Amino acid sequence: MDLGIGGKRAIVCAGSKGLGRGCAEALAAAGVDLVLNARGVEALEATAAAIRDRHGVQVTTVAADVTTGEGRAALLAAGPGPDILVTNAGGPPPGLWSDWSREDFIRALDANMLGPIALMQAVLPGMMARGWGRVVNITSQSVKAPILALGLSNTARTGLTGFVAGTSRQVASKGVTINNLLPGIHDTDRAEALDRDVVEAEGLSMEAARARRAAGVPAGRYGTAAEFGAACAFLCSVHAGFIVGQNILIDGGATFATI
């Protein structure tokens, strides 16, 4: 399928690895030029070079922490007036509700709610003026069903979901869509870190920890960054203009919900 977005420009946050890279690769395959962000310079430049070589698109790199105002300013300066924005940031650490301080919550909100909101506030006016735009926020399956050990993430990402629910419906008439992708377990560094916590806490092997978690997914496996990226690229396509304010699970059926 021709996604109809060749020649458009996208900002992709946290795009050097994992799900962010999956989105960047899929957009580049559709002919989209990228402003690619990550904190680590080495991985970022390696990913950018690979995407340029594979897809022949322009890739501008911005090594910055977009959970900070300075990082977001650098990113927006490198990619003014984007047609597409993909927000993404690593989730806060797991823990127990009784252990978190106000500062812990503020850090989680800055990374997973306030940061994406600030980026949307920066790019939406231009998208609306041009009559076309796509925003995809990578959030979490936890906004549909809480993950008990990830209360900081549950809190911050649900707040972002509330913002998108209202805002998406206010900008849709201008040809701009905002949607959220809710990943379940995918074979990424984040999954490895969470599995390692289980290994250390319970004395399991990594293979046993992964097998146990995969057994809880109806699809029987972890997802891949490539299939996640394909869903992101479709939401950014010309074919997705009637999909507004949705929270789309990509979790292999792991979230048990009727709606």
PDB file of C-alpha atoms in Angstrom:
ATOM      1  CA  MET A   1       0.000   0.000   0.000  1.00  0.00           C
ATOM      2  CA  ASP A   2       1.233   3.475  -0.898  1.00  0.00           C
ATOM      3  CA  LEU A   3       0.884   5.483   2.310  1.00  0.00           C
ATOM      4  CA  GLY A   4       0.866   8.745   0.384  1.00  0.00           C
ATOM      5  CA  ILE A   5       3.383  10.508   2.628  1.00  0.00           C
ATOM      6  CA  GLY A   6       6.523  10.432   0.512  1.00  0.00           C
ATOM      7  CA  GLY A   7       8.404  13.720   0.820  1.00  0.00           C
ATOM      8  CA  LYS A   8       6.802  14.710   4.118  1.00  0.00           C
ATOM      9  CA  ARG A   9       8.892  15.479   7.192  1.00  0.00           C
ATOM     10  CA  ALA A  10       8.670  13.761  10.564  1.00  0.00           C
ATOM     11  CA  ILE A  11      10.126  14.268  14.015  1.00  0.00           C
ATOM     12  CA  VAL A  12      10.648  10.931  15.742  1.00  0.00           C
ATOM     13  CA  CYS A  13      11.616  11.016  19.418  1.00  0.00           C
ATOM     14  CA  ALA A  14      13.749   8.325  21.040  1.00  0.00           C
ATOM     15  CA  GLY A  15      14.228   6.871  17.582  1.00  0.00           C
ATOM     16  CA  SER A  16      17.635   5.229  17.745  1.00  0.00           C
ATOM     17  CA  LYS A  17      16.415   1.943  19.240  1.00  0.00           C
ATOM     18  CA  GLY A  18      13.359  -0.142  19.979  1.00  0.00           C
ATOM     19  CA  LEU A  19       9.873   1.019  19.115  1.00  0.00           C
ATOM     20  CA  GLY A  20      11.005   4.506  18.147  1.00  0.00           C
ATOM     21  CA  ARG A  21      13.412   3.071  15.631  1.00  0.00           C
ATOM     22  CA  GLY A  22      10.685   0.788  14.315  1.00  0.00           C
ATOM     23  CA  CYS A  23       8.545   3.858  13.643  1.00  0.00           C
ATOM     24  CA  ALA A  24      11.447   5.742  12.050  1.00  0.00           C
ATOM     25  CA  GLU A  25      12.265   2.833   9.754  1.00  0.00           C
ATOM     26  CA  ALA A  26       8.665   2.431   8.636  1.00  0.00           C
ATOM     27  CA  LEU A  27       8.252   6.135   7.929  1.00  0.00           C
ATOM     28  CA  ALA A  28      11.521   6.234   6.020  1.00  0.00           C
ATOM     29  CA  ALA A  29      10.402   3.241   3.954  1.00  0.00           C
ATOM     30  CA  ALA A  30       7.371   5.343   2.974  1.00  0.00           C
ATOM     31  CA  GLY A  31       9.675   8.134   1.776  1.00  0.00           C
ATOM     32  CA  VAL A  32       9.445  10.429   4.795  1.00  0.00           C
ATOM     33  CA  ASP A  33      12.447  12.594   5.702  1.00  0.00           C
ATOM     34  CA  LEU A  34      13.311  12.387   9.391  1.00  0.00           C
ATOM     35  CA  VAL A  35      14.503  14.497  12.262  1.00  0.00           C
ATOM     36  CA  LEU A  36      15.666  11.698  14.504  1.00  0.00           C
ATOM     37  CA  ASN A  37      16.209  12.172  18.217  1.00  0.00           C
ATOM     38  CA  ALA A  38      17.832  10.182  20.996  1.00  0.00           C
ATOM     39  CA  ARG A  39      20.074  10.891  23.956  1.00  0.00           C
ATOM     40  CA  GLY A  40      22.962   8.616  23.014  1.00  0.00           C
ATOM     41  CA  VAL A  41      25.043  10.043  20.168  1.00  0.00           C
ATOM     42  CA  GLU A  42      26.681   6.810  19.038  1.00  0.00           C
ATOM     43  CA  ALA A  43      23.501   4.778  18.652  1.00  0.00           C
ATOM     44  CA  LEU A  44      21.693   7.741  17.120  1.00  0.00           C
ATOM     45  CA  GLU A  45      24.292   8.315  14.412  1.00  0.00           C
ATOM     46  CA  ALA A  46      24.522   4.607  13.633  1.00  0.00           C
ATOM     47  CA  THR A  47      20.751   4.351  13.219  1.00  0.00           C
ATOM     48  CA  ALA A  48      20.613   7.494  11.076  1.00  0.00           C
ATOM     49  CA  ALA A  49      23.336   6.168   8.769  1.00  0.00           C
ATOM     50  CA  ALA A  50      21.560   2.830   8.410  1.00  0.00           C
ATOM     51  CA  ILE A  51      18.249   4.493   7.552  1.00  0.00           C
ATOM     52  CA  ARG A  52      19.861   6.817   4.997  1.00  0.00           C
ATOM     53  CA  ASP A  53      21.591   3.894   3.328  1.00  0.00           C
ATOM     54  CA  ARG A  54      18.527   1.666   3.307  1.00  0.00           C
ATOM     55  CA  HIS A  55      15.826   4.147   2.324  1.00  0.00           C
ATOM     56  CA  GLY A  56      17.591   7.110   0.726  1.00  0.00           C
ATOM     57  CA  VAL A  57      15.773   9.734   2.796  1.00  0.00           C
ATOM     58  CA  GLN A  58      17.190  12.750   4.591  1.00  0.00           C
ATOM     59  CA  VAL A  59      17.881  12.125   8.279  1.00  0.00           C
ATOM     60  CA  THR A  60      18.840  14.959  10.607  1.00  0.00           C
ATOM     61  CA  THR A  61      20.006  13.896  14.047  1.00  0.00           C
ATOM     62  CA  VAL A  62      19.435  15.698  17.337  1.00  0.00           C
ATOM     63  CA  ALA A  63      21.141  14.216  20.383  1.00  0.00           C
ATOM     64  CA  ALA A  64      19.098  15.666  23.228  1.00  0.00           C
ATOM     65  CA  ASP A  65      16.902  14.758  26.172  1.00  0.00           C
ATOM     66  CA  VAL A  66      13.422  15.798  25.066  1.00  0.00           C
ATOM     67  CA  THR A  67      12.078  15.460  28.588  1.00  0.00           C
ATOM     68  CA  THR A  68      13.764  18.845  29.166  1.00  0.00           C
ATOM     69  CA  GLY A  69      12.836  22.208  27.742  1.00  0.00           C
ATOM     70  CA  GLU A  70      16.308  22.637  26.306  1.00  0.00           C
ATOM     71  CA  GLY A  71      16.141  19.300  24.549  1.00  0.00           C
ATOM     72  CA  ARG A  72      12.754  20.041  23.029  1.00  0.00           C
ATOM     73  CA  ALA A  73      13.953  23.459  21.843  1.00  0.00           C
ATOM     74  CA  ALA A  74      16.933  21.866  20.081  1.00  0.00           C
ATOM     75  CA  LEU A  75      14.701  19.277  18.427  1.00  0.00           C
ATOM     76  CA  LEU A  76      12.156  21.811  17.203  1.00  0.00           C
ATOM     77  CA  ALA A  77      14.909  24.101  15.906  1.00  0.00           C
ATOM     78  CA  ALA A  78      16.314  21.233  13.829  1.00  0.00           C
ATOM     79  CA  GLY A  79      12.907  20.236  12.467  1.00  0.00           C
ATOM     80  CA  PRO A  80      10.649  23.278  12.198  1.00  0.00           C
ATOM     81  CA  GLY A  81       7.191  22.804  10.752  1.00  0.00           C
ATOM     82  CA  PRO A  82       7.020  18.987  10.731  1.00  0.00           C
ATOM     83  CA  ASP A  83       4.154  17.194   9.023  1.00  0.00           C
ATOM     84  CA  ILE A  84       4.412  14.254  11.428  1.00  0.00           C
ATOM     85  CA  LEU A  85       5.346  14.011  15.099  1.00  0.00           C
ATOM     86  CA  VAL A  86       6.016  10.739  16.902  1.00  0.00           C
ATOM     87  CA  THR A  87       6.503  11.248  20.628  1.00  0.00           C
ATOM     88  CA  ASN A  88       8.276   8.632  22.670  1.00  0.00           C
ATOM     89  CA  ALA A  89      10.196   8.473  25.933  1.00  0.00           C
ATOM     90  CA  GLY A  90      11.409   5.681  28.142  1.00  0.00           C
ATOM     91  CA  GLY A  91       9.121   4.752  30.987  1.00  0.00           C
ATOM     92  CA  PRO A  92       9.910   5.431  34.643  1.00  0.00           C
ATOM     93  CA  PRO A  93      11.295   2.632  36.810  1.00  0.00           C
ATOM     94  CA  PRO A  94       9.057   0.044  38.437  1.00  0.00           C
ATOM     95  CA  GLY A  95       8.393   0.118  42.139  1.00  0.00           C
ATOM     96  CA  LEU A  96       5.857   0.165  44.949  1.00  0.00           C
ATOM     97  CA  TRP A  97       3.261   2.910  45.419  1.00  0.00           C
ATOM     98  CA  SER A  98       4.369   3.584  48.989  1.00  0.00           C
ATOM     99  CA  ASP A  99       7.960   4.325  47.979  1.00  0.00           C
ATOM    100  CA  TRP A 100       7.405   7.148  45.473  1.00  0.00           C
ATOM    101  CA  SER A 101       7.939  10.773  46.382  1.00  0.00           C
ATOM    102  CA  ARG A 102       6.538  13.897  44.783  1.00  0.00           C
ATOM    103  CA  GLU A 103       9.810  14.258  42.877  1.00  0.00           C
ATOM    104  CA  ASP A 104       9.405  10.768  41.433  1.00  0.00           C
ATOM    105  CA  PHE A 105       5.975  11.694  40.092  1.00  0.00           C
ATOM    106  CA  ILE A 106       7.211  15.004  38.677  1.00  0.00           C
ATOM    107  CA  ARG A 107       9.986  13.220  36.767  1.00  0.00           C
ATOM    108  CA  ALA A 108       7.485  10.727  35.368  1.00  0.00           C
ATOM    109  CA  LEU A 109       5.064  13.480  34.366  1.00  0.00           C
ATOM    110  CA  ASP A 110       7.809  15.515  32.706  1.00  0.00           C
ATOM    111  CA  ALA A 111       8.934  12.546  30.620  1.00  0.00           C
ATOM    112  CA  ASN A 112       5.676  10.832  29.761  1.00  0.00           C
ATOM    113  CA  MET A 113       2.994  13.526  29.915  1.00  0.00           C
ATOM    114  CA  LEU A 114       4.220  17.114  29.976  1.00  0.00           C
ATOM    115  CA  GLY A 115       7.031  16.564  27.443  1.00  0.00           C
ATOM    116  CA  PRO A 116       4.771  15.131  24.721  1.00  0.00           C
ATOM    117  CA  ILE A 117       2.159  17.801  25.440  1.00  0.00           C
ATOM    118  CA  ALA A 118       4.749  20.559  25.002  1.00  0.00           C
ATOM    119  CA  LEU A 119       5.842  19.122  21.658  1.00  0.00           C
ATOM    120  CA  MET A 120       2.259  18.915  20.460  1.00  0.00           C
ATOM    121  CA  GLN A 121       1.592  22.488  21.526  1.00  0.00           C
ATOM    122  CA  ALA A 122       4.627  23.551  19.498  1.00  0.00           C
ATOM    123  CA  VAL A 123       3.783  21.768  16.229  1.00  0.00           C
ATOM    124  CA  LEU A 124      -0.019  21.659  16.096  1.00  0.00           C
ATOM    125  CA  PRO A 125      -0.555  25.308  15.083  1.00  0.00           C
ATOM    126  CA  GLY A 126       1.621  24.875  11.990  1.00  0.00           C
ATOM    127  CA  MET A 127      -0.068  21.604  11.056  1.00  0.00           C
ATOM    128  CA  MET A 128      -3.481  23.225  11.377  1.00  0.00           C
ATOM    129  CA  ALA A 129      -2.432  26.214   9.283  1.00  0.00           C
ATOM    130  CA  ARG A 130      -1.207  23.894   6.514  1.00  0.00           C
ATOM    131  CA  GLY A 131      -4.355  21.758   6.720  1.00  0.00           C
ATOM    132  CA  TRP A 132      -2.608  18.443   7.366  1.00  0.00           C
ATOM    133  CA  GLY A 133      -0.713  16.755  10.170  1.00  0.00           C
ATOM    134  CA  ARG A 134      -0.253  13.525  12.054  1.00  0.00           C
ATOM    135  CA  VAL A 135       0.733  12.978  15.684  1.00  0.00           C
ATOM    136  CA  VAL A 136       1.313   9.541  17.157  1.00  0.00           C
ATOM    137  CA  ASN A 137       2.169   9.172  20.834  1.00  0.00           C
ATOM    138  CA  ILE A 138       3.800   5.953  21.972  1.00  0.00           C
ATOM    139  CA  THR A 139       2.236   5.332  25.370  1.00  0.00           C
ATOM    140  CA  SER A 140       1.498   1.980  27.029  1.00  0.00           C
ATOM    141  CA  GLN A 141      -1.073  -0.758  27.415  1.00  0.00           C
ATOM    142  CA  SER A 142      -1.217   0.412  31.053  1.00  0.00           C
ATOM    143  CA  VAL A 143      -3.699   3.162  30.119  1.00  0.00           C
ATOM    144  CA  LYS A 144      -6.205   0.398  29.347  1.00  0.00           C
ATOM    145  CA  ALA A 145      -5.328  -1.876  32.260  1.00  0.00           C
ATOM    146  CA  PRO A 146      -2.851  -0.856  34.979  1.00  0.00           C
ATOM    147  CA  ILE A 147       0.452  -2.651  35.371  1.00  0.00           C
ATOM    148  CA  LEU A 148       0.849  -2.910  39.121  1.00  0.00           C
ATOM    149  CA  ALA A 149       4.610  -2.439  39.309  1.00  0.00           C
ATOM    150  CA  LEU A 150       4.545   0.527  36.907  1.00  0.00           C
ATOM    151  CA  GLY A 151       2.403   2.971  38.840  1.00  0.00           C
ATOM    152  CA  LEU A 152       4.454   5.994  37.807  1.00  0.00           C
ATOM    153  CA  SER A 153       3.974   5.093  34.171  1.00  0.00           C
ATOM    154  CA  ASN A 154       0.277   4.324  34.704  1.00  0.00           C
ATOM    155  CA  THR A 155      -0.218   7.788  36.163  1.00  0.00           C
ATOM    156  CA  ALA A 156       1.713   9.860  33.647  1.00  0.00           C
ATOM    157  CA  ARG A 157       0.577   8.085  30.506  1.00  0.00           C
ATOM    158  CA  THR A 158      -3.066   8.162  31.543  1.00  0.00           C
ATOM    159  CA  GLY A 159      -2.741  11.913  31.962  1.00  0.00           C
ATOM    160  CA  LEU A 160      -1.398  12.203  28.422  1.00  0.00           C
ATOM    161  CA  THR A 161      -4.308  10.097  27.197  1.00  0.00           C
ATOM    162  CA  GLY A 162      -6.758  12.542  28.720  1.00  0.00           C
ATOM    163  CA  PHE A 163      -5.068  15.471  26.996  1.00  0.00           C
ATOM    164  CA  VAL A 164      -5.156  13.705  23.632  1.00  0.00           C
ATOM    165  CA  ALA A 165      -8.815  12.742  24.043  1.00  0.00           C
ATOM    166  CA  GLY A 166      -9.899  16.370  24.086  1.00  0.00           C
ATOM    167  CA  THR A 167      -7.253  17.977  21.915  1.00  0.00           C
ATOM    168  CA  SER A 168      -7.551  15.508  19.045  1.00  0.00           C
ATOM    169  CA  ARG A 169     -11.195  16.403  18.596  1.00  0.00           C
ATOM    170  CA  GLN A 170     -10.417  20.113  18.532  1.00  0.00           C
ATOM    171  CA  VAL A 171      -7.883  19.877  15.695  1.00  0.00           C
ATOM    172  CA  ALA A 172      -9.431  17.161  13.514  1.00  0.00           C
ATOM    173  CA  SER A 173     -11.429  19.588  11.378  1.00  0.00           C
ATOM    174  CA  LYS A 174      -8.132  21.132  10.243  1.00  0.00           C
ATOM    175  CA  GLY A 175      -6.881  17.867   8.786  1.00  0.00           C
ATOM    176  CA  VAL A 176      -4.755  16.984  11.820  1.00  0.00           C
ATOM    177  CA  THR A 177      -5.084  13.679  13.650  1.00  0.00           C
ATOM    178  CA  ILE A 178      -3.677  12.677  17.027  1.00  0.00           C
ATOM    179  CA  ASN A 179      -3.690   9.061  18.144  1.00  0.00           C
ATOM    180  CA  ASN A 180      -1.912   6.907  20.688  1.00  0.00           C
ATOM    181  CA  LEU A 181      -0.227   3.556  20.161  1.00  0.00           C
ATOM    182  CA  LEU A 182      -0.260   1.350  23.241  1.00  0.00           C
ATOM    183  CA  PRO A 183       2.509  -1.242  23.148  1.00  0.00           C
ATOM    184  CA  GLY A 184       2.435  -4.376  25.167  1.00  0.00           C
ATOM    185  CA  ILE A 185       5.581  -6.436  25.507  1.00  0.00           C
ATOM    186  CA  HIS A 186       7.957  -6.029  22.574  1.00  0.00           C
ATOM    187  CA  ASP A 187      11.452  -7.353  22.118  1.00  0.00           C
ATOM    188  CA  THR A 188      13.255  -4.132  23.096  1.00  0.00           C
ATOM    189  CA  ASP A 189      15.782  -2.900  25.650  1.00  0.00           C
ATOM    190  CA  ARG A 190      12.890  -1.898  27.932  1.00  0.00           C
ATOM    191  CA  ALA A 191      11.559  -5.455  27.934  1.00  0.00           C
ATOM    192  CA  GLU A 192      15.021  -6.813  28.636  1.00  0.00           C
ATOM    193  CA  ALA A 193      15.400  -4.487  31.612  1.00  0.00           C
ATOM    194  CA  LEU A 194      12.055  -5.541  33.066  1.00  0.00           C
ATOM    195  CA  ASP A 195      12.874  -9.205  32.496  1.00  0.00           C
ATOM    196  CA  ARG A 196      16.221  -8.698  34.192  1.00  0.00           C
ATOM    197  CA  ASP A 197      14.408  -7.345  37.254  1.00  0.00           C
ATOM    198  CA  VAL A 198      12.444 -10.602  37.402  1.00  0.00           C
ATOM    199  CA  VAL A 199      15.626 -12.621  37.002  1.00  0.00           C
ATOM    200  CA  GLU A 200      17.259 -10.818  39.909  1.00  0.00           C
ATOM    201  CA  ALA A 201      14.183 -10.857  42.138  1.00  0.00           C
ATOM    202  CA  GLU A 202      13.189 -14.484  41.603  1.00  0.00           C
ATOM    203  CA  GLY A 203      16.410 -16.219  40.624  1.00  0.00           C
ATOM    204  CA  LEU A 204      15.085 -17.335  37.250  1.00  0.00           C
ATOM    205  CA  SER A 205      17.127 -17.588  34.090  1.00  0.00           C
ATOM    206  CA  MET A 206      16.487 -14.941  31.447  1.00  0.00           C
ATOM    207  CA  GLU A 207      15.061 -17.644  29.179  1.00  0.00           C
ATOM    208  CA  ALA A 208      12.616 -18.733  31.872  1.00  0.00           C
ATOM    209  CA  ALA A 209      11.565 -15.167  32.628  1.00  0.00           C
ATOM    210  CA  ARG A 210      10.912 -14.435  28.949  1.00  0.00           C
ATOM    211  CA  ALA A 211       9.061 -17.693  28.424  1.00  0.00           C
ATOM    212  CA  ARG A 212       6.811 -17.035  31.377  1.00  0.00           C
ATOM    213  CA  ARG A 213       5.921 -13.561  30.178  1.00  0.00           C
ATOM    214  CA  ALA A 214       5.385 -14.694  26.590  1.00  0.00           C
ATOM    215  CA  ALA A 215       3.040 -17.394  27.869  1.00  0.00           C
ATOM    216  CA  GLY A 216       0.792 -14.631  29.203  1.00  0.00           C
ATOM    217  CA  VAL A 217       0.366 -13.157  25.726  1.00  0.00           C
ATOM    218  CA  PRO A 218      -2.336 -14.824  23.615  1.00  0.00           C
ATOM    219  CA  ALA A 219      -0.109 -14.442  20.550  1.00  0.00           C
ATOM    220  CA  GLY A 220       2.474 -16.488  22.451  1.00  0.00           C
ATOM    221  CA  ARG A 221       5.422 -14.201  21.789  1.00  0.00           C
ATOM    222  CA  TYR A 222       6.903 -10.750  22.173  1.00  0.00           C
ATOM    223  CA  GLY A 223       6.071  -8.185  19.512  1.00  0.00           C
ATOM    224  CA  THR A 224       8.651  -6.780  17.113  1.00  0.00           C
ATOM    225  CA  ALA A 225       9.664  -3.191  16.538  1.00  0.00           C
ATOM    226  CA  ALA A 226       9.009  -3.616  12.817  1.00  0.00           C
ATOM    227  CA  GLU A 227       5.342  -4.543  13.202  1.00  0.00           C
ATOM    228  CA  PHE A 228       4.861  -1.744  15.713  1.00  0.00           C
ATOM    229  CA  GLY A 229       6.466   0.698  13.283  1.00  0.00           C
ATOM    230  CA  ALA A 230       4.172  -0.428  10.475  1.00  0.00           C
ATOM    231  CA  ALA A 231       1.137   0.465  12.584  1.00  0.00           C
ATOM    232  CA  CYS A 232       2.651   3.856  13.361  1.00  0.00           C
ATOM    233  CA  ALA A 233       3.317   4.563   9.685  1.00  0.00           C
ATOM    234  CA  PHE A 234      -0.273   3.697   8.779  1.00  0.00           C
ATOM    235  CA  LEU A 235      -1.625   6.129  11.374  1.00  0.00           C
ATOM    236  CA  CYS A 236       0.617   8.762   9.792  1.00  0.00           C
ATOM    237  CA  SER A 237      -0.645   7.980   6.289  1.00  0.00           C
ATOM    238  CA  VAL A 238      -3.195   9.714   4.095  1.00  0.00           C
ATOM    239  CA  HIS A 239      -5.502   6.755   4.677  1.00  0.00           C
ATOM    240  CA  ALA A 240      -5.875   7.417   8.426  1.00  0.00           C
ATOM    241  CA  GLY A 241      -7.541  10.823   8.352  1.00  0.00           C
ATOM    242  CA  PHE A 242     -10.739   9.498   9.933  1.00  0.00           C
ATOM    243  CA  ILE A 243      -8.964   7.880  12.894  1.00  0.00           C
ATOM    244  CA  VAL A 244      -9.103  10.510  15.629  1.00  0.00           C
ATOM    245  CA  GLY A 245      -8.222  10.330  19.320  1.00  0.00           C
ATOM    246  CA  GLN A 246      -7.878   6.560  19.453  1.00  0.00           C
ATOM    247  CA  ASN A 247      -5.837   4.364  21.775  1.00  0.00           C
ATOM    248  CA  ILE A 248      -4.726   1.398  19.729  1.00  0.00           C
ATOM    249  CA  LEU A 249      -3.376  -1.628  21.550  1.00  0.00           C
ATOM    250  CA  ILE A 250      -0.490  -3.504  19.980  1.00  0.00           C
ATOM    251  CA  ASP A 251      -0.021  -6.149  22.617  1.00  0.00           C
ATOM    252  CA  GLY A 252      -0.713  -9.561  21.087  1.00  0.00           C
ATOM    253  CA  GLY A 253      -4.053  -9.694  22.907  1.00  0.00           C
ATOM    254  CA  ALA A 254      -2.505  -9.418  26.362  1.00  0.00           C
ATOM    255  CA  THR A 255      -4.918  -6.772  27.653  1.00  0.00           C
ATOM    256  CA  PHE A 256      -8.183  -8.496  28.503  1.00  0.00           C
ATOM    257  CA  ALA A 257     -10.850  -5.929  27.665  1.00  0.00           C
ATOM    258  CA  THR A 258     -14.038  -6.033  25.624  1.00  0.00           C
ATOM    259  CA  ILE A 259     -13.728  -2.414  24.477  1.00  0.00           C
TER     260      ILE A 259
END
